[in-house]
GROMACS .gro file of C-alpha atoms in nm:
model
  466
    1MET     CA    1   1.538  -1.856  -0.381
    2LYS     CA    2   1.625  -2.162  -0.122
    3THR     CA    3   1.670  -1.978   0.248
    4LEU     CA    4   1.402  -1.694   0.362
    5LEU     CA    5   1.589  -1.561   0.610
    6ILE     CA    6   1.377  -1.311   0.799
    7LEU     CA    7   1.540  -1.007   0.971
    8GLY     CA    8   1.390  -0.870   1.258
    9ALA     CA    9   1.236  -1.200   1.365
   10SER     CA   10   1.078  -1.150   1.685
   11GLY     CA   11   0.924  -0.843   1.580
   12ASP     CA   12   0.533  -0.733   1.608
   13LEU     CA   13   0.571  -0.696   1.133
   14THR     CA   14   0.695  -1.017   1.191
   15GLY     CA   15   0.431  -1.256   1.349
   16ARG     CA   16   0.166  -1.065   1.226
   17LEU     CA   17   0.143  -1.017   0.897
   18LEU     CA   18   0.514  -1.170   0.763
   19LEU     CA   19   0.468  -1.500   0.843
   20PRO     CA   20   0.182  -1.575   0.804
   21GLY     CA   21   0.163  -1.526   0.443
   22VAL     CA   22   0.506  -1.706   0.459
   23GLY     CA   23   0.241  -1.955   0.620
   24ARG     CA   24  -0.060  -1.949   0.326
   25LEU     CA   25   0.234  -1.950   0.029
   26ILE     CA   26   0.372  -2.295   0.098
   27ALA     CA   27   0.048  -2.497   0.198
   28SER     CA   28  -0.081  -2.408  -0.086
   29GLY     CA   29   0.216  -2.541  -0.238
   30ARG     CA   30   0.347  -2.270  -0.419
   31ALA     CA   31   0.755  -2.276  -0.251
   32PRO     CA   32   0.848  -2.568  -0.278
   33GLY     CA   33   1.234  -2.663  -0.125
   34ILE     CA   34   1.191  -2.281   0.058
   35THR     CA   35   1.435  -2.281   0.388
   36LEU     CA   36   1.274  -1.984   0.712
   37VAL     CA   37   1.542  -1.910   0.896
   38GLY     CA   38   1.463  -1.576   1.172
   39ALA     CA   39   1.703  -1.338   1.320
   40GLY     CA   40   1.614  -1.065   1.572
   41SER     CA   41   1.888  -0.886   1.815
   42ASP     CA   42   1.649  -1.072   2.103
   43ASN     CA   43   1.703  -1.342   2.308
   44TRP     CA   44   1.488  -1.609   2.181
   45THR     CA   45   1.493  -2.013   2.243
   46ALA     CA   46   1.442  -2.230   1.984
   47GLU     CA   47   1.114  -2.298   2.170
   48GLN     CA   48   1.006  -1.974   2.159
   49TRP     CA   49   1.033  -1.928   1.823
   50GLN     CA   50   0.875  -2.226   1.753
   51GLU     CA   51   0.557  -2.124   1.922
   52ARG     CA   52   0.570  -1.780   1.713
   53LEU     CA   53   0.583  -2.024   1.416
   54ALA     CA   54   0.278  -2.213   1.543
   55GLY     CA   55   0.110  -1.919   1.612
   56SER     CA   56   0.115  -1.765   1.286
   57PHE     CA   57   0.099  -2.083   1.094
   58ALA     CA   58  -0.200  -2.231   1.234
   59ASP     CA   59  -0.491  -2.092   0.992
   60ALA     CA   60  -0.245  -2.185   0.685
   61LEU     CA   61  -0.179  -2.554   0.826
   62ALA     CA   62  -0.538  -2.659   0.988
   63PRO     CA   63  -0.737  -2.816   0.595
   64GLY     CA   64  -0.969  -2.657   0.394
   65GLY     CA   65  -0.967  -2.332   0.202
   66ASP     CA   66  -0.636  -2.310  -0.065
   67SER     CA   67  -0.388  -2.550   0.160
   68THR     CA   68  -0.346  -2.816   0.032
   69PRO     CA   69  -0.262  -3.211   0.166
   70GLU     CA   70   0.148  -3.182   0.018
   71GLY     CA   71   0.160  -2.811   0.080
   72ILE     CA   72   0.079  -2.846   0.458
   73LYS     CA   73   0.300  -3.113   0.488
   74ALA     CA   74   0.585  -2.919   0.326
   75LEU     CA   75   0.493  -2.581   0.658
   76GLU     CA   76   0.506  -2.864   0.874
   77ALA     CA   77   0.829  -2.949   0.784
   78VAL     CA   78   0.973  -2.596   0.724
   79GLN     CA   79   0.872  -2.508   1.074
   80SER     CA   80   1.000  -2.816   1.273
   81ASN     CA   81   1.392  -2.719   1.045
   82SER     CA   82   1.305  -2.384   1.092
   83SER     CA   83   1.577  -2.186   1.324
   84TYR     CA   84   1.647  -1.851   1.511
   85HIS     CA   85   1.938  -1.680   1.537
   86GLN     CA   86   2.090  -1.377   1.758
   87LEU     CA   87   2.222  -1.170   1.597
   88ASP     CA   88   2.303  -0.741   1.574
   89VAL     CA   89   2.265  -0.682   1.179
   90THR     CA   90   2.440  -0.286   1.247
   91ALA     CA   91   2.755  -0.492   1.408
   92LYS     CA   92   3.062  -0.513   1.142
   93GLY     CA   93   3.087  -0.850   0.946
   94GLU     CA   94   2.807  -0.978   1.183
   95LEU     CA   95   2.542  -1.057   0.921
   96GLY     CA   96   2.792  -1.131   0.665
   97ALA     CA   97   2.976  -1.411   0.885
   98PHE     CA   98   2.620  -1.549   0.926
   99LEU     CA   99   2.546  -1.570   0.553
  100ALA     CA  100   2.791  -1.795   0.484
  101THR     CA  101   2.601  -2.007   0.753
  102VAL     CA  102   2.313  -2.066   0.510
  103GLU     CA  103   2.249  -2.224   0.183
  104GLY     CA  104   2.198  -2.002  -0.100
  105PRO     CA  105   2.071  -1.811  -0.331
  106VAL     CA  106   1.892  -1.618  -0.046
  107ALA     CA  107   1.596  -1.398   0.011
  108LEU     CA  108   1.705  -1.151   0.254
  109TYR     CA  109   1.434  -1.003   0.478
  110PHE     CA  110   1.462  -0.647   0.617
  111ALA     CA  111   1.140  -0.665   0.837
  112LEU     CA  112   1.324  -0.356   1.070
  113PRO     CA  113   1.287   0.039   1.073
  114PRO     CA  114   1.413   0.206   0.790
  115ALA     CA  115   1.747   0.314   0.972
  116ILE     CA  116   1.857   0.039   1.098
  117SER     CA  117   1.823  -0.209   0.733
  118GLN     CA  118   2.031   0.195   0.601
  119LYS     CA  119   2.270   0.063   0.857
  120ALA     CA  120   2.266  -0.283   0.838
  121CYS     CA  121   2.324  -0.241   0.431
  122GLU     CA  122   2.595  -0.019   0.516
  123VAL     CA  123   2.819  -0.274   0.718
  124LEU     CA  124   2.718  -0.555   0.506
  125LYS     CA  125   2.977  -0.594   0.210
  126LYS     CA  126   2.929  -0.753  -0.150
  127LYS     CA  127   3.109  -1.055  -0.106
  128GLU     CA  128   2.983  -1.174   0.211
  129LEU     CA  129   2.625  -1.203   0.002
  130PRO     CA  130   2.566  -1.564  -0.185
  131ALA     CA  131   2.553  -1.561  -0.563
  132GLY     CA  132   2.181  -1.511  -0.657
  133THR     CA  133   2.102  -1.285  -0.321
  134ARG     CA  134   1.746  -1.068  -0.323
  135LEU     CA  135   1.714  -0.814  -0.087
  136VAL     CA  136   1.399  -0.694   0.066
  137MET     CA  137   1.274  -0.363   0.228
  138GLU     CA  138   0.948  -0.311   0.366
  139LYS     CA  139   0.828   0.080   0.377
  140PRO     CA  140   0.856   0.362   0.445
  141PHE     CA  141   1.175   0.337   0.227
  142GLY     CA  142   1.359   0.608   0.426
  143SER     CA  143   1.196   0.899   0.555
  144SER     CA  144   1.286   1.200   0.298
  145ALA     CA  145   1.355   1.186  -0.112
  146ALA     CA  146   1.688   1.264  -0.003
  147SER     CA  147   1.712   0.941   0.191
  148ALA     CA  148   1.574   0.738  -0.018
  149HIS     CA  149   1.820   0.814  -0.253
  150ALA     CA  150   2.070   0.724  -0.001
  151LEU     CA  151   1.958   0.395   0.040
  152ASN     CA  152   1.940   0.310  -0.306
  153ALA     CA  153   2.254   0.401  -0.361
  154THR     CA  154   2.375   0.173  -0.056
  155LEU     CA  155   2.184  -0.101  -0.221
  156GLY     CA  156   2.308  -0.050  -0.555
  157LYS     CA  157   2.643  -0.141  -0.441
  158LEU     CA  158   2.566  -0.533  -0.303
  159VAL     CA  159   2.287  -0.657  -0.575
  160ALA     CA  160   2.093  -0.543  -0.920
  161GLU     CA  161   1.814  -0.323  -0.932
  162ASP     CA  162   1.628  -0.640  -1.013
  163HIS     CA  163   1.743  -0.794  -0.672
  164ILE     CA  164   1.603  -0.543  -0.501
  165HIS     CA  165   1.265  -0.610  -0.377
  166ARG     CA  166   1.086  -0.297  -0.243
  167VAL     CA  167   0.753  -0.437   0.024
  168ASP     CA  168   0.496  -0.285  -0.026
  169HIS     CA  169   0.177  -0.557   0.014
  170PHE     CA  170  -0.109  -0.312  -0.112
  171LEU     CA  171   0.083  -0.414  -0.444
  172GLY     CA  172  -0.079  -0.752  -0.479
  173LYS     CA  173  -0.145  -0.917  -0.760
  174SER     CA  174  -0.510  -0.882  -0.715
  175THR     CA  175  -0.531  -0.541  -0.661
  176VAL     CA  176  -0.296  -0.463  -0.978
  177LEU     CA  177  -0.364  -0.691  -1.239
  178ASN     CA  178  -0.775  -0.594  -1.134
  179ILE     CA  179  -0.714  -0.192  -1.257
  180MET     CA  180  -0.472  -0.347  -1.573
  181GLY     CA  181  -0.720  -0.623  -1.684
  182LEU     CA  182  -1.016  -0.372  -1.648
  183ARG     CA  183  -0.870  -0.076  -1.782
  184PHE     CA  184  -0.697  -0.269  -2.090
  185ALA     CA  185  -0.847  -0.583  -2.131
  186ASN     CA  186  -1.228  -0.354  -2.230
  187ARG     CA  187  -1.286  -0.104  -2.561
  188LEU     CA  188  -1.570   0.043  -2.357
  189LEU     CA  189  -1.362   0.195  -2.078
  190GLU     CA  190  -0.987   0.282  -2.184
  191PRO     CA  191  -1.080   0.589  -2.447
  192LEU     CA  192  -1.324   0.686  -2.185
  193TRP     CA  193  -1.050   0.704  -1.961
  194ASN     CA  194  -0.928   1.031  -1.988
  195GLY     CA  195  -0.942   1.444  -1.891
  196GLU     CA  196  -1.185   1.465  -2.129
  197HIS     CA  197  -1.464   1.205  -1.971
  198ILE     CA  198  -1.372   1.223  -1.630
  199GLU     CA  199  -1.403   1.432  -1.397
  200LYS     CA  200  -1.215   1.317  -1.050
  201VAL     CA  201  -1.072   1.024  -0.937
  202GLU     CA  202  -1.091   0.954  -0.553
  203ILE     CA  203  -0.852   0.666  -0.418
  204VAL     CA  204  -1.001   0.620  -0.017
  205PHE     CA  205  -0.858   0.391   0.281
  206ASP     CA  206  -1.016   0.449   0.521
  207GLU     CA  207  -1.046   0.230   0.833
  208ASP     CA  208  -1.257   0.214   1.177
  209LEU     CA  209  -0.966   0.081   1.305
  210THR     CA  210  -0.806   0.284   1.575
  211LEU     CA  211  -0.363   0.282   1.693
  212GLU     CA  212  -0.384  -0.099   1.820
  213ASN     CA  213  -0.106  -0.057   1.978
  214ARG     CA  214   0.120   0.091   1.715
  215ALA     CA  215   0.203   0.426   1.870
  216ARG     CA  216   0.523   0.407   1.871
  217TYR     CA  217   0.531   0.428   1.452
  218TYR     CA  218   0.242   0.583   1.426
  219ASP     CA  219   0.257   0.889   1.625
  220HIS     CA  220   0.537   0.963   1.389
  221ALA     CA  221   0.377   0.894   1.062
  222GLY     CA  222   0.093   0.986   1.075
  223ALA     CA  223  -0.187   0.932   0.833
  224GLY     CA  224   0.036   1.078   0.544
  225LYS     CA  225   0.347   0.895   0.531
  226ASP     CA  226   0.218   0.544   0.679
  227MET     CA  227  -0.058   0.556   0.344
  228ILE     CA  228  -0.037   0.839   0.155
  229GLN     CA  229   0.377   0.834   0.044
  230SER     CA  230   0.374   0.452  -0.036
  231HIS     CA  231   0.074   0.262  -0.090
  232LEU     CA  232  -0.210   0.534  -0.217
  233LEU     CA  233   0.079   0.703  -0.470
  234GLN     CA  234   0.109   0.345  -0.639
  235ILE     CA  235  -0.216   0.211  -0.625
  236MET     CA  236  -0.317   0.639  -0.847
  237ALA     CA  237   0.052   0.525  -1.094
  238ILE     CA  238  -0.165   0.213  -1.192
  239MET     CA  239  -0.490   0.385  -1.208
  240ALA     CA  240  -0.327   0.625  -1.375
  241MET     CA  241   0.001   0.512  -1.598
  242GLU     CA  242  -0.061   0.405  -1.994
  243PRO     CA  243  -0.121   0.105  -2.183
  244PRO     CA  244   0.222  -0.179  -2.142
  245ALA     CA  245   0.319  -0.340  -2.382
  246THR     CA  246   0.353  -0.667  -2.186
  247LEU     CA  247   0.261  -0.770  -1.845
  248GLY     CA  248   0.625  -0.808  -1.760
  249GLN     CA  249   0.784  -0.604  -1.478
  250GLU     CA  250   0.994  -0.344  -1.695
  251ASP     CA  251   0.713  -0.263  -1.882
  252VAL     CA  252   0.430  -0.203  -1.636
  253ARG     CA  253   0.772  -0.085  -1.365
  254SER     CA  254   0.837   0.209  -1.656
  255SER     CA  255   0.445   0.285  -1.729
  256ILE     CA  256   0.430   0.352  -1.353
  257ALA     CA  257   0.743   0.544  -1.318
  258ALA     CA  258   0.645   0.736  -1.620
  259VAL     CA  259   0.284   0.844  -1.414
  260LEU     CA  260   0.498   0.946  -1.064
  261ARG     CA  261   0.787   1.166  -1.242
  262CYS     CA  262   0.517   1.363  -1.375
  263SER     CA  263   0.301   1.439  -1.045
  264THR     CA  264   0.284   1.719  -0.823
  265ILE     CA  265   0.066   1.760  -0.508
  266GLY     CA  266  -0.134   2.116  -0.736
  267ASN     CA  267   0.000   2.286  -0.995
  268SER     CA  268   0.020   2.569  -1.153
  269TYR     CA  269  -0.321   2.591  -1.230
  270LYS     CA  270  -0.363   2.502  -0.809
  271PRO     CA  271  -0.035   2.576  -0.626
  272ASP     CA  272  -0.172   2.723  -0.267
  273LEU     CA  273  -0.165   2.383   0.013
  274ALA     CA  274  -0.393   2.473   0.189
  275ASP     CA  275  -0.616   2.412  -0.104
  276THR     CA  276  -0.502   2.100  -0.209
  277THR     CA  277  -0.418   1.901   0.108
  278ARG     CA  278  -0.628   1.823   0.452
  279ARG     CA  279  -0.560   1.669   0.783
  280ALA     CA  280  -0.712   1.593   1.105
  281ARG     CA  281  -0.724   1.438   1.370
  282TYR     CA  282  -0.992   1.210   1.576
  283THR     CA  283  -1.158   1.313   1.890
  284ALA     CA  284  -1.366   1.089   2.184
  285GLY     CA  285  -1.609   0.935   1.996
  286THR     CA  286  -1.831   0.562   1.964
  287ILE     CA  287  -1.689   0.312   1.664
  288GLY     CA  288  -1.919  -0.024   1.681
  289GLU     CA  289  -1.952  -0.134   2.138
  290ARG     CA  290  -1.616   0.082   2.183
  291GLN     CA  291  -1.563   0.402   2.306
  292VAL     CA  292  -1.265   0.587   2.171
  293PRO     CA  293  -1.067   0.814   2.327
  294ASN     CA  294  -0.921   1.129   2.212
  295TYR     CA  295  -0.609   1.083   1.975
  296VAL     CA  296  -0.363   1.230   2.192
  297ASP     CA  297  -0.494   1.076   2.526
  298GLU     CA  298  -0.387   0.742   2.367
  299GLU     CA  299  -0.087   0.575   2.531
  300GLY     CA  300   0.175   0.654   2.380
  301VAL     CA  301   0.137   0.976   2.152
  302ASP     CA  302   0.288   1.232   2.194
  303PRO     CA  303   0.078   1.590   2.122
  304ALA     CA  304   0.376   1.748   2.055
  305ASN     CA  305   0.404   1.549   1.707
  306ASP     CA  306   0.095   1.695   1.597
  307THR     CA  307  -0.004   1.378   1.407
  308GLU     CA  308  -0.267   1.376   1.187
  309THR     CA  309  -0.523   1.052   1.191
  310LEU     CA  310  -0.642   1.167   0.879
  311ALA     CA  311  -0.488   1.286   0.579
  312GLU     CA  312  -0.631   1.366   0.172
  313VAL     CA  313  -0.410   1.557  -0.058
  314GLU     CA  314  -0.486   1.639  -0.474
  315VAL     CA  315  -0.214   1.544  -0.706
  316TYR     CA  316  -0.236   1.607  -1.042
  317VAL     CA  317  -0.059   1.395  -1.308
  318ASN     CA  318   0.072   1.689  -1.500
  319ASN     CA  319   0.094   1.471  -1.855
  320TRP     CA  320  -0.190   1.540  -2.159
  321ARG     CA  321  -0.419   1.254  -2.086
  322TRP     CA  322  -0.469   1.364  -1.738
  323ALA     CA  323  -0.418   1.764  -1.699
  324GLY     CA  324  -0.656   1.921  -1.486
  325VAL     CA  325  -0.788   1.616  -1.312
  326PRO     CA  326  -0.770   1.573  -0.924
  327PHE     CA  327  -0.641   1.250  -0.756
  328ILE     CA  328  -0.778   1.275  -0.474
  329LEU     CA  329  -0.606   1.036  -0.279
  330ARG     CA  330  -0.744   1.009   0.147
  331SER     CA  331  -0.684   0.774   0.413
  332GLY     CA  332  -0.740   0.808   0.771
  333LYS     CA  333  -0.856   0.589   1.143
  334ALA     CA  334  -1.108   0.536   1.389
  335LEU     CA  335  -1.379   0.633   1.106
  336GLY     CA  336  -1.727   0.562   1.108
  337ARG     CA  337  -1.740   0.351   0.779
  338ALA     CA  338  -1.460   0.138   0.641
  339ARG     CA  339  -1.371   0.185   0.306
  340LYS     CA  340  -1.152   0.064   0.038
  341GLU     CA  341  -1.203   0.156  -0.268
  342ALA     CA  342  -1.074   0.404  -0.642
  343VAL     CA  343  -1.362   0.580  -0.740
  344VAL     CA  344  -1.361   0.735  -1.125
  345THR     CA  345  -1.608   0.967  -1.143
  346TYR     CA  346  -1.737   1.114  -1.499
  347LYS     CA  347  -1.790   1.430  -1.606
  348PRO     CA  348  -2.170   1.575  -1.644
  349VAL     CA  349  -2.317   1.488  -2.016
  350PRO     CA  350  -2.311   1.756  -2.200
  351HIS     CA  351  -2.678   1.811  -2.305
  352LEU     CA  352  -2.992   1.667  -2.103
  353PRO     CA  353  -3.251   1.636  -2.291
  354ALA     CA  354  -3.602   1.872  -2.111
  355GLY     CA  355  -3.855   1.685  -2.029
  356PHE     CA  356  -3.630   1.435  -1.824
  357THR     CA  357  -3.665   1.477  -1.456
  358GLY     CA  358  -3.513   1.343  -1.115
  359VAL     CA  359  -3.149   1.359  -1.019
  360ASP     CA  360  -2.839   1.307  -1.266
  361SER     CA  361  -2.605   1.203  -1.100
  362PRO     CA  362  -2.280   1.187  -1.216
  363THR     CA  363  -2.175   0.786  -1.384
  364ARG     CA  364  -1.936   0.616  -1.143
  365LEU     CA  365  -1.699   0.333  -1.163
  366HIS     CA  366  -1.623   0.188  -0.795
  367ILE     CA  367  -1.288  -0.016  -0.798
  368GLY     CA  368  -1.300  -0.208  -0.469
  369PHE     CA  369  -0.991  -0.349  -0.274
  370GLY     CA  370  -1.020  -0.592  -0.071
  371PRO     CA  371  -1.329  -0.741  -0.135
  372GLU     CA  372  -1.231  -0.672  -0.447
  373THR     CA  373  -1.537  -0.571  -0.652
  374LEU     CA  374  -1.663  -0.344  -0.934
  375THR     CA  375  -1.951  -0.088  -0.913
  376LEU     CA  376  -2.101   0.082  -1.207
  377ASP     CA  377  -2.305   0.410  -1.082
  378LEU     CA  378  -2.605   0.405  -1.368
  379ASP     CA  379  -2.866   0.690  -1.448
  380VAL     CA  380  -3.168   0.516  -1.556
  381ASN     CA  381  -3.516   0.522  -1.627
  382GLY     CA  382  -3.779   0.457  -1.338
  383PRO     CA  383  -3.907   0.270  -1.240
  384GLY     CA  384  -4.269   0.407  -1.266
  385ASP     CA  385  -4.283   0.713  -1.494
  386LEU     CA  386  -4.002   0.671  -1.785
  387PHE     CA  387  -4.001   1.028  -1.775
  388THR     CA  388  -3.826   1.007  -1.391
  389LEU     CA  389  -3.435   0.957  -1.374
  390ASP     CA  390  -3.353   0.690  -1.128
  391ARG     CA  391  -3.033   0.563  -0.989
  392VAL     CA  392  -2.888   0.164  -1.004
  393GLN     CA  393  -2.537  -0.017  -0.938
  394LEU     CA  394  -2.446  -0.266  -1.141
  395GLU     CA  395  -2.204  -0.505  -0.899
  396THR     CA  396  -2.002  -0.767  -0.954
  397ALA     CA  397  -1.677  -0.949  -0.782
  398LEU     CA  398  -1.353  -0.964  -0.917
  399ALA     CA  399  -1.055  -1.220  -0.901
  400SER     CA  400  -0.859  -1.239  -0.584
  401ASP     CA  401  -0.553  -1.452  -0.509
  402PRO     CA  402  -0.639  -1.661  -0.169
  403LEU     CA  403  -0.344  -1.572  -0.053
  404LEU     CA  404  -0.243  -1.275   0.218
  405PRO     CA  405  -0.113  -1.008   0.084
  406TYR     CA  406   0.258  -1.071   0.176
  407GLY     CA  407   0.209  -1.417   0.017
  408GLU     CA  408   0.155  -1.264  -0.267
  409VAL     CA  409   0.411  -1.048  -0.279
  410LEU     CA  410   0.711  -1.239  -0.137
  411GLU     CA  411   0.606  -1.542  -0.405
  412GLY     CA  412   0.725  -1.259  -0.679
  413VAL     CA  413   1.013  -1.247  -0.431
  414LEU     CA  414   1.123  -1.594  -0.435
  415SER     CA  415   1.037  -1.670  -0.757
  416GLY     CA  416   1.262  -1.376  -0.812
  417ASP     CA  417   0.971  -1.204  -1.054
  418PRO     CA  418   0.997  -0.797  -0.930
  419LEU     CA  419   0.692  -0.717  -1.086
  420LEU     CA  420   0.524  -0.694  -0.765
  421SER     CA  421   0.792  -0.432  -0.570
  422VAL     CA  422   0.862  -0.108  -0.585
  423ARG     CA  423   1.171   0.016  -0.837
  424GLY     CA  424   1.387   0.255  -0.695
  425ASP     CA  425   1.371   0.530  -0.831
  426THR     CA  426   0.957   0.564  -0.786
  427ALA     CA  427   1.041   0.484  -0.474
  428GLU     CA  428   1.247   0.814  -0.434
  429ASP     CA  429   0.947   1.031  -0.651
  430CYS     CA  430   0.660   0.898  -0.373
  431TRP     CA  431   0.898   1.112  -0.135
  432ARG     CA  432   0.930   1.378  -0.353
  433ILE     CA  433   0.566   1.411  -0.431
  434VAL     CA  434   0.428   1.482  -0.072
  435GLU     CA  435   0.740   1.606   0.069
  436PRO     CA  436   0.544   2.035  -0.021
  437ALA     CA  437   0.269   1.876   0.220
  438PHE     CA  438   0.441   1.728   0.502
  439ALA     CA  439   0.643   2.124   0.508
  440ALA     CA  440   0.348   2.293   0.483
  441TRP     CA  441   0.193   2.081   0.757
  442LYS     CA  442   0.486   2.091   0.985
  443ALA     CA  443   0.520   2.476   0.976
  444GLY     CA  444   0.123   2.466   0.998
  445SER     CA  445   0.027   2.664   0.678
  446VAL     CA  446  -0.260   2.388   0.722
  447PRO     CA  447  -0.527   2.378   0.970
  448MET     CA  448  -0.572   2.057   1.220
  449GLU     CA  449  -0.955   1.979   1.180
  450GLU     CA  450  -1.121   1.716   1.413
  451TYR     CA  451  -1.360   1.467   1.344
  452ALA     CA  452  -1.514   1.218   1.645
  453ALA     CA  453  -1.447   0.918   1.594
  454GLY     CA  454  -1.690   0.740   1.474
  455SER     CA  455  -1.785   0.952   1.237
  456ASN     CA  456  -1.675   1.006   0.883
  457GLY     CA  457  -1.451   1.270   0.907
  458PRO     CA  458  -1.519   1.673   0.836
  459SER     CA  459  -1.776   1.723   0.796
  460GLY     CA  460  -1.637   2.020   0.479
  461TRP     CA  461  -1.419   1.774   0.294
  462ALA     CA  462  -1.590   1.650  -0.073
  463THR     CA  463  -1.554   1.274   0.042
  464SER     CA  464  -1.651   1.274   0.399
  465ASN     CA  465  -2.041   1.289   0.267
  466ASP     CA  466  -2.014   1.022  -0.069
   0.00000   0.00000   0.00000
């Protein structure tokens, strides 16, 4: 790619996440020769744009870390040469005319709400795109299976599927490759990675953050759409997929798609959504030194939206390997313990010889996301009485990339590798999987529970007591 053109450049996402990722990527020397251009609906001056870049690039420009002297010089040059332009991307012909003024090939990044991205793509014409253009779409990708399908059809008229990057910043190289390396490079694990030996798999993303001024988006999305519909289902698919022949994007993304195609919330053996989905909302409480009000009293929240701040669903992968094994996906805000991990719980041993005392706890494997860690919980003898079983944990750090998550994803965009991007069919399947749960919540057939901010969630949920 020669030019990275960010649409929505004056928005919160660009300043808070996207530009810092760009800065780290360039400063590490992994995006040579790139030109950065910003466009947005706000009438910003050149000085305002430079001020935004200075704030977003500050960490990357500081010596140390993964930044190199050559990379810092390159980033300084990118910043000084970067420009901002006021555009109405939904006006017919306006974006197309602007694209004619930038040097191709172009990575066109839609840092915009989904409805505006859809409209912008509808008025864009294939002949207006410079050769080699890549379209980069932010989540949520559509708002339903039907709207995701419609957006896919619109994008497909502009560029080929392998030139469409649907960004899920959870799918950084560290997350994807650590899970795959752990599974497929260790004969000790892969033969036991199935429903014959595994009781359940939990994928948890609990935050101690509250709304953090994001009510306008979050109060319409909730925990289910914000996290489970996209991020956690993708991680689940990597945990559950069959071994790919290679790490090439076609093999890996096809293996992910195969898992999602056969996945449902609940199944024929456990069809009740009130039994396989849960939702809750935080009430007033304390997180550290912070006093947190009721969610419904937070600024910008409309109680009529009935938004959940903690959600949990049981997904079943209905194939030979995973039949009957629940994949429990949970995410929430304002919790007392920040917890970001996948936990594999193995079934009990078939027979424990009589004479052992102590607690026979299940073997558990924890894969931590940020920081990347691996922990194995085992029962061993002692210390002290050798007949008494005791719990030990074997721990190690996993490899991580010093790039920020958006930097990892953007590296794939700029190098033309869609490995870490969500493929169109899987984007639609993620909506198909969760839509029955969202419909049940909207109908009120699954009760809205409550938990105090700073707690671990409703005490009746097994995941709140782990």
